[in-house]
CSV table of C-alpha atoms and ligand atoms in Angstrom, one decimal:
chain,number,residue,atom,x,y,z
A,1,MET,CA,17.8,21.1,136.1
A,2,LYS,CA,20.5,21.0,133.4
A,3,GLN,CA,19.9,24.1,131.1
A,4,LEU,CA,21.2,24.2,127.6
A,5,ASN,CA,21.5,28.0,127.5
A,6,GLN,CA,18.8,28.2,124.9
A,7,LYS,CA,18.4,31.5,123.1
A,8,LYS,CA,15.3,30.9,121.1
A,9,PHE,CA,12.4,28.5,121.2
A,10,LEU,CA,12.6,26.1,118.2
A,11,TRP,CA,9.4,26.0,116.2
A,12,GLY,CA,9.3,23.5,113.4
A,13,THR,CA,7.8,20.5,111.7
A,14,ALA,CA,9.1,17.0,111.3
A,15,THR,CA,9.4,14.6,108.3
A,16,ALA,CA,11.3,11.4,107.5
A,17,SER,CA,13.2,10.4,104.4
A,18,HIS,CA,11.2,7.4,103.4
A,19,GLN,CA,8.0,9.2,103.9
A,20,VAL,CA,8.7,12.3,101.8
A,21,GLU,CA,11.4,11.5,99.3
A,22,SER,CA,11.3,9.8,95.9
A,23,GLY,CA,13.7,7.0,94.9
A,24,ASN,CA,13.8,5.0,98.1
A,25,PHE,CA,14.5,1.7,96.4
A,26,TYR,CA,17.3,0.4,98.6
A,27,ASN,CA,15.7,-0.2,102.0
A,28,ASP,CA,13.7,-2.9,103.8
A,29,TRP,CA,10.4,-0.9,103.4
A,30,TRP,CA,10.8,-1.0,99.6
A,31,LEU,CA,10.9,-4.8,99.8
A,32,TRP,CA,7.9,-4.8,102.2
A,33,GLU,CA,6.0,-2.7,99.6
A,34,LYS,CA,7.0,-5.1,96.8
A,35,GLU,CA,5.6,-7.9,98.9
A,36,GLY,CA,2.2,-6.1,98.8
A,37,LYS,CA,2.2,-5.2,102.5
A,38,ILE,CA,1.0,-1.6,102.2
A,39,LYS,CA,-2.7,-1.8,103.0
A,40,THR,CA,-3.7,0.8,100.4
A,41,GLY,CA,-1.5,-0.6,97.7
A,42,ASP,CA,0.3,2.8,97.5
A,43,SER,CA,3.9,3.2,96.7
A,44,ALA,CA,6.4,5.2,98.7
A,45,HIS,CA,7.8,6.4,95.4
A,46,PRO,CA,7.6,9.3,94.4
A,47,SER,CA,5.8,10.5,97.6
A,48,CYS,CA,6.4,14.3,98.0
A,49,GLU,CA,9.7,14.4,96.0
A,50,HIS,CA,11.1,16.4,98.9
A,51,ASN,CA,14.6,15.5,97.8
A,52,LEU,CA,13.9,17.4,94.6
A,53,ARG,CA,11.7,20.1,96.0
A,54,TYR,CA,13.3,20.9,99.3
A,55,LYS,CA,14.0,24.5,98.5
A,56,GLU,CA,10.3,25.2,97.8
A,57,ASP,CA,9.5,23.3,101.0
A,58,PHE,CA,12.0,25.5,102.9
A,59,TYR,CA,10.1,28.4,101.6
A,60,LEU,CA,6.9,26.9,103.1
A,61,ILE,CA,8.7,26.4,106.4
A,62,LYS,CA,9.5,30.1,106.4
A,63,PHE,CA,5.9,30.8,105.4
A,64,LEU,CA,5.0,29.0,108.6
A,65,ASN,CA,7.3,31.4,110.5
A,66,ASN,CA,9.3,28.3,111.7
A,67,ASN,CA,12.9,28.6,112.7
A,68,SER,CA,13.6,24.9,112.7
A,69,TYR,CA,13.1,21.7,110.8
A,70,ARG,CA,13.5,18.0,111.8
A,71,PHE,CA,14.3,15.7,108.9
A,72,SER,CA,16.1,12.4,108.4
A,73,ILE,CA,18.9,11.3,106.1
A,74,GLU,CA,18.4,8.0,104.3
A,75,TRP,CA,21.1,5.4,105.3
A,76,SER,CA,20.1,3.1,102.4
A,77,LYS,CA,20.7,5.7,99.8
A,78,ILE,CA,24.0,6.7,101.3
A,79,GLU,CA,25.2,3.1,101.8
A,80,LYS,CA,23.5,1.2,99.1
A,81,GLU,CA,26.1,-1.6,99.3
A,82,GLU,CA,27.8,-2.5,102.5
A,83,GLY,CA,30.8,-0.3,103.1
A,84,VAL,CA,30.4,1.7,99.8
A,85,PHE,CA,29.3,5.2,100.5
A,86,ASP,CA,27.6,7.3,97.8
A,87,GLU,CA,29.3,10.8,98.0
A,88,ASN,CA,26.5,12.3,95.8
A,89,GLU,CA,23.9,11.3,98.3
A,90,ILE,CA,26.0,12.6,101.2
A,91,GLU,CA,26.3,15.8,99.4
A,92,HIS,CA,22.6,16.0,98.7
A,93,TYR,CA,21.9,16.2,102.5
A,94,LEU,CA,24.8,18.6,102.9
A,95,ASN,CA,23.2,20.9,100.4
A,96,MET,CA,19.9,20.7,102.3
A,97,LEU,CA,21.7,21.8,105.4
A,98,LYS,CA,23.4,24.7,103.6
A,99,GLU,CA,20.1,25.9,102.3
A,100,MET,CA,18.7,25.7,105.8
A,101,LYS,CA,21.6,27.7,107.1
A,102,ILE,CA,20.9,30.4,104.5
A,103,ARG,CA,17.3,30.6,105.6
A,104,ASP,CA,18.1,30.5,109.3
A,105,ILE,CA,16.4,27.2,109.8
A,106,GLU,CA,17.9,25.2,112.7
A,107,PRO,CA,18.2,21.6,111.6
A,108,ILE,CA,17.3,18.7,113.8
A,109,LEU,CA,19.0,15.8,112.0
A,110,THR,CA,17.7,12.3,112.4
A,111,LEU,CA,20.2,9.6,111.5
A,112,HIS,CA,17.8,6.6,111.5
A,113,HIS,CA,14.0,6.7,111.0
A,114,PHE,CA,12.7,3.1,110.7
A,115,THR,CA,14.4,2.0,107.4
A,116,ILE,CA,17.6,0.0,107.0
A,117,PRO,CA,19.6,-0.8,103.9
A,118,GLN,CA,18.5,-4.0,102.1
A,119,TRP,CA,22.0,-5.5,102.5
A,120,LEU,CA,21.7,-5.2,106.2
A,121,TYR,CA,18.1,-6.5,106.2
A,122,HIS,CA,19.4,-9.7,104.5
A,123,LYS,CA,22.0,-10.1,107.2
A,124,GLY,CA,19.4,-10.1,110.0
A,125,GLY,CA,18.8,-6.3,110.3
A,126,PHE,CA,18.1,-5.0,113.8
A,127,GLU,CA,18.7,-8.5,115.2
A,128,ASN,CA,22.2,-8.9,113.9
A,129,PRO,CA,24.4,-8.7,117.0
A,130,GLU,CA,26.7,-6.4,114.9
A,131,PHE,CA,23.9,-4.0,114.2
A,132,PRO,CA,25.4,-1.3,116.5
A,133,GLU,CA,28.7,-1.6,114.6
A,134,TYR,CA,27.1,-1.3,111.2
A,135,PHE,CA,25.2,1.8,112.4
A,136,SER,CA,28.3,3.2,113.9
A,137,LYS,CA,30.2,2.9,110.6
A,138,PHE,CA,27.5,4.8,108.9
A,139,VAL,CA,27.4,7.5,111.6
A,140,SER,CA,31.2,7.9,111.6
A,141,LYS,CA,31.1,8.4,107.9
A,142,VAL,CA,28.4,11.1,107.7
A,143,VAL,CA,28.9,13.1,110.9
A,144,PRO,CA,32.1,14.8,109.7
A,145,TYR,CA,30.2,16.2,106.7
A,146,TYR,CA,27.3,17.6,108.6
A,147,LYS,CA,28.8,18.5,112.0
A,148,GLU,CA,29.4,22.2,111.2
A,149,LEU,CA,25.8,22.7,110.2
A,150,ALA,CA,23.9,20.5,112.6
A,151,ASN,CA,23.8,21.1,116.3
A,152,TYR,CA,20.8,18.9,117.2
A,153,TRP,CA,20.9,15.2,116.5
A,154,ILE,CA,18.4,12.4,116.8
A,155,THR,CA,20.2,9.0,116.5
A,156,ILE,CA,17.2,6.7,116.3
A,157,ASN,CA,13.5,7.5,115.9
A,158,GLU,CA,11.1,5.6,118.1
A,159,PRO,CA,13.2,2.5,118.9
A,160,VAL,CA,10.3,0.9,120.9
A,161,ILE,CA,8.0,1.3,117.8
A,162,VAL,CA,10.6,-0.5,115.6
A,163,ALA,CA,10.5,-3.5,118.0
A,164,LEU,CA,6.8,-3.4,118.6
A,165,MET,CA,5.6,-3.1,115.0
A,166,GLY,CA,8.3,-5.3,113.4
A,167,TYR,CA,8.8,-8.0,116.0
A,168,ILE,CA,5.7,-8.1,118.2
A,169,PHE,CA,2.8,-7.2,116.0
A,170,GLY,CA,4.6,-8.2,112.8
A,171,ASP,CA,2.9,-5.6,110.7
A,172,TRP,CA,6.2,-3.9,109.7
A,173,PRO,CA,9.3,-5.5,108.3
A,174,PRO,CA,10.6,-8.1,109.0
A,175,GLY,CA,7.1,-9.3,110.1
A,176,ILE,CA,8.1,-11.3,113.2
A,177,LYS,CA,5.8,-12.0,116.2
A,178,ASN,CA,8.2,-12.9,118.9
A,179,ARG,CA,8.6,-10.9,122.1
A,180,LYS,CA,12.0,-12.3,123.0
A,181,ARG,CA,13.3,-11.3,119.6
A,182,ALA,CA,11.7,-7.8,120.0
A,183,PHE,CA,13.6,-7.3,123.3
A,184,SER,CA,16.9,-8.3,121.7
A,185,VAL,CA,16.2,-5.7,119.0
A,186,LEU,CA,15.7,-3.1,121.7
A,187,LYS,CA,19.0,-4.1,123.3
A,188,ASN,CA,20.8,-3.7,120.0
A,189,LEU,CA,19.1,-0.3,119.5
A,190,ALA,CA,20.2,0.9,122.9
A,191,PHE,CA,23.9,0.0,122.1
A,192,ALA,CA,23.5,1.4,118.6
A,193,HIS,CA,22.3,4.7,120.1
A,194,ALA,CA,25.0,4.8,122.7
A,195,GLN,CA,27.8,4.2,120.2
A,196,ALA,CA,26.3,6.8,117.8
A,197,TYR,CA,26.1,9.3,120.7
A,198,ASP,CA,29.8,8.8,121.5
A,199,ILE,CA,30.8,9.2,117.8
A,200,ILE,CA,28.8,12.5,117.4
A,201,LYS,CA,30.2,13.9,120.7
A,202,GLU,CA,33.7,12.9,119.8
A,203,LYS,CA,33.5,14.6,116.4
A,204,LYS,CA,31.7,17.7,117.8
A,205,LYS,CA,31.8,18.1,121.5
A,206,ASP,CA,28.9,20.6,121.9
A,207,SER,CA,26.4,18.7,119.7
A,208,LEU,CA,23.1,17.9,121.4
A,209,VAL,CA,22.1,14.3,120.9
A,210,SER,CA,19.0,12.4,121.7
A,211,ILE,CA,16.5,9.9,120.4
A,212,ALA,CA,12.9,10.6,119.4
A,213,HIS,CA,11.0,8.6,121.9
A,214,ASN,CA,7.3,7.8,121.5
A,215,LEU,CA,5.4,8.2,124.8
A,216,MET,CA,1.9,7.1,125.2
A,217,ILE,CA,-0.5,7.6,128.1
A,218,PHE,CA,-1.9,4.3,129.5
A,219,LYS,CA,-5.2,4.6,131.4
A,220,PRO,CA,-7.1,1.9,133.3
A,221,ALA,CA,-10.5,1.1,131.7
A,222,THR,CA,-12.1,0.5,135.1
A,223,TRP,CA,-11.4,0.8,138.8
A,224,ASN,CA,-10.2,-2.8,138.9
A,225,PRO,CA,-6.7,-2.8,140.5
A,226,LEU,CA,-5.6,-5.3,137.8
A,227,ASP,CA,-6.3,-2.7,135.1
A,228,TYR,CA,-4.1,-0.3,137.1
A,229,MET,CA,-1.4,-2.9,137.3
A,230,VAL,CA,-1.5,-3.5,133.5
A,231,CYS,CA,-1.2,0.3,132.8
A,232,HIS,CA,1.7,0.6,135.2
A,233,LEU,CA,3.5,-2.3,133.5
A,234,LEU,CA,2.8,-0.9,130.0
A,235,ASP,CA,4.1,2.5,131.1
A,236,SER,CA,7.3,1.0,132.4
A,237,TRP,CA,7.9,-1.2,129.4
A,238,PHE,CA,6.7,1.1,126.6
A,239,ASN,CA,7.6,4.6,128.0
A,240,MET,CA,10.3,4.1,130.6
A,241,ALA,CA,12.5,1.0,130.0
A,242,PHE,CA,14.5,2.3,127.0
A,243,LEU,CA,14.8,5.8,128.3
A,244,LYS,CA,16.1,4.7,131.7
A,245,THR,CA,18.5,2.2,130.0
A,246,ILE,CA,20.3,5.0,128.1
A,247,ILE,CA,20.2,7.4,131.1
A,248,GLU,CA,21.2,5.1,133.9
A,249,GLY,CA,23.2,2.5,132.0
A,250,ARG,CA,21.1,-0.3,133.4
A,251,ILE,CA,19.2,-2.5,130.9
A,252,TYR,CA,15.7,-2.2,132.3
A,253,SER,CA,13.0,-4.9,132.1
A,254,PRO,CA,11.7,-6.2,129.7
A,255,ILE,CA,14.9,-5.4,127.6
A,256,GLY,CA,17.2,-6.9,130.2
A,257,LYS,CA,17.6,-7.7,133.9
A,258,LYS,CA,19.0,-4.4,135.1
A,259,GLU,CA,22.5,-5.4,134.2
A,260,PHE,CA,24.8,-2.4,134.3
A,261,HIS,CA,26.8,-1.3,131.2
A,262,PRO,CA,28.7,1.9,131.8
A,263,GLU,CA,28.9,2.5,128.0
A,264,LEU,CA,25.1,3.0,128.0
A,265,LYS,CA,25.1,5.6,130.8
A,266,ASN,CA,24.2,9.3,130.3
A,267,LYS,CA,23.6,9.1,126.6
A,268,LEU,CA,21.0,11.8,126.3
A,269,ASP,CA,21.6,15.5,126.2
A,270,TYR,CA,17.9,16.2,126.0
A,271,ILE,CA,14.8,14.0,125.7
A,272,GLY,CA,13.1,14.0,122.3
A,273,VAL,CA,9.5,13.1,122.8
A,274,ASN,CA,6.9,12.1,120.2
A,275,TYR,CA,3.4,12.3,121.6
A,276,TYR,CA,0.2,11.3,119.9
A,277,THR,CA,-2.5,9.8,122.1
A,278,ARG,CA,-3.7,7.9,125.2
A,279,SER,CA,-5.1,4.4,125.3
A,280,PHE,CA,-7.3,2.6,127.9
A,281,PHE,CA,-6.4,-1.0,129.0
A,282,LYS,CA,-8.3,-3.7,130.7
A,283,PHE,CA,-7.2,-6.9,132.3
A,284,GLY,CA,-9.1,-10.1,131.2
A,285,ILE,CA,-8.8,-13.9,131.2
A,286,ARG,CA,-6.5,-13.8,128.2
A,287,GLY,CA,-4.2,-11.2,129.7
A,288,PHE,CA,-4.6,-7.5,128.9
A,289,ALA,CA,-6.2,-5.8,126.0
A,290,GLU,CA,-6.9,-2.3,124.7
A,291,TYR,CA,-10.4,-1.1,125.6
A,292,LYS,CA,-11.7,1.2,122.9
A,293,ARG,CA,-14.0,3.7,124.5
A,294,LYS,CA,-17.0,4.7,122.5
A,295,ASN,CA,-18.2,8.3,121.8
A,296,VAL,CA,-14.8,9.9,122.2
A,297,PRO,CA,-13.3,12.1,119.4
A,298,ARG,CA,-10.8,10.2,117.3
A,299,SER,CA,-8.4,11.0,114.5
A,300,ASP,CA,-8.6,9.5,111.1
A,301,PHE,CA,-6.2,6.9,112.4
A,302,GLY,CA,-8.6,5.9,115.2
A,303,PHE,CA,-6.4,7.4,118.0
A,304,GLU,CA,-8.3,9.2,120.8
A,305,ILE,CA,-7.8,13.0,120.4
A,306,TYR,CA,-6.2,13.9,123.7
A,307,PRO,CA,-3.8,16.9,123.4
A,308,GLU,CA,-3.9,17.5,127.1
A,309,GLY,CA,-1.8,14.4,127.4
A,310,LEU,CA,1.2,16.4,126.1
A,311,TYR,CA,1.3,18.2,129.4
A,312,GLU,CA,1.1,14.9,131.2
A,313,VAL,CA,4.0,13.3,129.3
A,314,LEU,CA,6.1,16.5,129.7
A,315,MET,CA,5.6,16.4,133.5
A,316,ARG,CA,6.3,12.7,133.5
A,317,LEU,CA,9.8,13.5,132.0
A,318,LYS,CA,10.5,16.4,134.4
A,319,PRO,CA,12.2,14.2,137.1
A,320,PHE,CA,14.9,13.2,134.6
A,321,GLY,CA,16.2,16.7,134.9
A,322,LEU,CA,17.0,17.0,131.2
A,323,PRO,CA,15.7,19.5,128.7
A,324,VAL,CA,13.0,18.2,126.5
A,325,MET,CA,12.2,18.7,122.8
A,326,ILE,CA,8.8,17.8,121.3
A,327,THR,CA,10.2,16.0,118.3
A,328,GLU,CA,6.7,15.0,117.0
A,329,ASN,CA,3.1,15.8,117.8
A,330,GLY,CA,0.2,15.8,115.5
A,331,MET,CA,-2.8,14.0,114.2
A,332,ALA,CA,-4.3,12.5,111.0
A,333,ASP,CA,-7.2,14.7,110.1
A,334,LYS,CA,-7.8,15.0,106.3
A,335,LYS,CA,-10.5,17.6,106.7
A,336,ASP,CA,-8.6,19.6,109.4
A,337,LEU,CA,-11.7,19.5,111.5
A,338,TYR,CA,-10.1,18.7,114.8
A,339,ARG,CA,-6.5,19.7,114.2
A,340,PRO,CA,-6.8,23.5,115.0
A,341,ASP,CA,-8.1,22.7,118.5
A,342,PHE,CA,-5.7,19.9,118.9
A,343,LEU,CA,-2.9,22.2,118.1
A,344,LYS,CA,-4.1,25.0,120.4
A,345,THR,CA,-4.5,22.6,123.4
A,346,SER,CA,-1.1,20.9,122.6
A,347,LEU,CA,0.6,24.3,122.7
A,348,LYS,CA,-1.2,25.3,125.9
A,349,SER,CA,0.1,22.1,127.3
A,350,VAL,CA,3.6,23.1,126.4
A,351,SER,CA,3.1,26.5,128.0
A,352,ARG,CA,1.8,24.9,131.2
A,353,ALA,CA,4.7,22.5,131.4
A,354,ILE,CA,7.2,25.4,131.0
A,355,LYS,CA,5.5,27.3,133.8
A,356,GLU,CA,5.8,24.2,135.9
A,357,GLY,CA,9.5,24.0,135.4
A,358,VAL,CA,10.1,21.8,132.4
A,359,ASP,CA,12.9,23.1,130.2
A,360,ILE,CA,11.5,22.8,126.7
A,361,LEU,CA,13.7,23.4,123.7
A,362,GLY,CA,11.2,23.4,120.9
A,363,TYR,CA,8.1,21.9,119.3
A,364,MET,CA,8.1,20.0,116.0
A,365,HIS,CA,4.7,19.3,114.5
A,366,TRP,CA,4.2,16.1,112.6
A,367,SER,CA,4.1,16.8,109.8
A,368,LEU,CA,5.0,19.6,107.4
A,369,MET,CA,2.9,18.0,104.6
A,370,ASP,CA,0.8,14.9,104.0
A,371,ASN,CA,3.2,12.0,103.2
A,372,PHE,CA,3.6,8.2,103.1
A,373,GLU,CA,2.3,6.9,106.4
A,374,TRP,CA,4.0,3.4,106.3
A,375,VAL,CA,1.5,0.5,105.9
A,376,GLU,CA,-1.3,3.0,105.8
A,377,GLY,CA,0.1,4.5,102.5
A,378,TYR,CA,-1.3,8.0,101.8
A,379,SER,CA,-4.6,7.4,103.5
A,380,LYS,CA,-3.6,9.2,106.7
A,381,LYS,CA,-3.2,13.0,106.3
A,382,PHE,CA,-0.9,14.4,109.0
A,383,GLY,CA,0.2,17.6,107.1
A,384,LEU,CA,-0.2,21.2,108.0
A,385,LEU,CA,0.1,21.4,104.3
A,386,GLU,CA,-2.2,19.3,102.1
A,387,THR,CA,-0.2,17.5,99.4
A,388,ASP,CA,-1.6,16.9,96.0
A,389,PHE,CA,0.3,13.8,95.0
A,390,LYS,CA,-0.5,14.3,91.3
A,391,THR,CA,0.7,17.8,90.9
A,392,GLN,CA,3.0,18.0,93.9
A,393,GLU,CA,1.2,21.2,95.0
A,394,ARG,CA,1.2,21.9,98.7
A,395,LYS,CA,-1.8,23.8,100.0
A,396,PRO,CA,-1.9,25.2,103.6
A,397,ARG,CA,-4.7,23.8,105.7
A,398,GLY,CA,-6.4,26.1,108.3
A,399,SER,CA,-4.1,24.8,111.0
A,400,ALA,CA,-1.1,26.0,109.0
A,401,TYR,CA,-2.2,29.6,109.6
A,402,LEU,CA,-2.7,29.0,113.2
A,403,TYR,CA,0.7,27.5,113.5
A,404,GLN,CA,2.1,30.5,111.6
A,405,LYS,CA,0.8,32.8,114.3
A,406,ALA,CA,1.9,30.5,117.2
A,407,SER,CA,5.4,30.3,115.8
A,408,LEU,CA,5.9,34.0,116.5
A,409,ILE,CA,5.5,33.5,120.2
A,410,ASN,CA,8.2,32.5,122.6
A,411,PRO,CA,6.4,30.3,125.1
A,412,ASN,CA,9.2,30.8,127.7
A,413,THR,CA,8.1,34.4,128.0
A,414,ASP,CA,4.7,34.9,126.4
A,415,SER,CA,1.4,33.1,126.4
A,416,PHE,CA,-0.7,31.9,123.5
A,417,ASP,CA,-3.5,34.2,122.7
A,418,PHE,CA,-6.0,31.7,121.1
B,501,IFM,O1,4.5,8.9,110.5
B,501,IFM,C1,4.9,8.5,111.8
B,501,IFM,C2,6.4,8.8,112.0
B,501,IFM,O2,7.2,8.2,111.0
B,501,IFM,C3,6.8,8.3,113.4
B,501,IFM,N1,6.0,8.8,114.4
B,501,IFM,C4,4.5,8.7,114.2
B,501,IFM,C5,4.2,9.3,112.9
B,501,IFM,C6,2.6,9.2,112.7
B,501,IFM,O3,2.1,7.9,112.7
């Protein structure tokens, strides 16, 4: 197994620019919001004003005993017009990085977390065949500013979710329901990632670059072999295809037909994994469908609460022989009723996977504070800290105190005493 010579275990939380910043008026999600597509009618502005309050938020990160923080920079603020880069915005994120350095917080810098600039949206967005080049220009511009302060990079957050929500379900911009177009988006995202990977490595050789990949557990609803077949297919499409494409350099089905592109090969230094839940599936006359089991505990989002699954996904990734970072894990639980146990079991899953030989770099809880949950608005509360959106006060939930204790442990050498 490739080891990254890791000194410390990274403990942190994760956020994304559009979800926590004010003033995000220049991306596709702002247009989506103006079209009335946010179920709750909420606005992403001003959200948590993290762009104005980041120093106080870093104080809270230290209060949690965290030594790391995953955040994203907002492409649409930096490049409001095609090819015109806003130096003030670039500097803003540089200042954030400097403040992290002062506080000994290791940044995990995400370059793209769902949103794209409006000018690119009007040119076809993710489907534009030149999408990888547009993204590369942005990446080439910003990396030189941040490279001295950032070691860990995430090029693209959840590429499969981008394609699924925007091009298959059509619930996210641009609201398309067309599988073929979704697969072409995934192909573009694979090339965009690979080019960004090369740019970052060229500018700073020892950077550690990955994507944040959402992995879900698919379980058959019955003993019917067809249910098993469906789950196997979903696992290979949703979980494996994109990952294998950027590791092996072959464009896996359904994104492609295994055609080999050397420029896509070995483009991960570690695997960033976002894990939330498992789902049951059943084969029927109209194809396959999700089977919602009754009487199982669910989050406020309706996801089954299954923290043991984190161990399963970590073991699923072991054969790739790459270090893994949990780049997101968490649940929507306004009352913090289930989160403490969810957190405990998730962290025990991490410990167990480490004992069984998975090289784990760190764990980032989603999220630091309640924030704008895309089409769900502010209705889903993922924060360790509760956000009062009127006063901007952040208040630790019970789980925050638990996480504070956990973050003092090095799971490579010690076990959790919950
Ligand atoms: O809020 C999102 C995040 O932007 C991407 N991963 C899942 C989170 C919770 O739904």
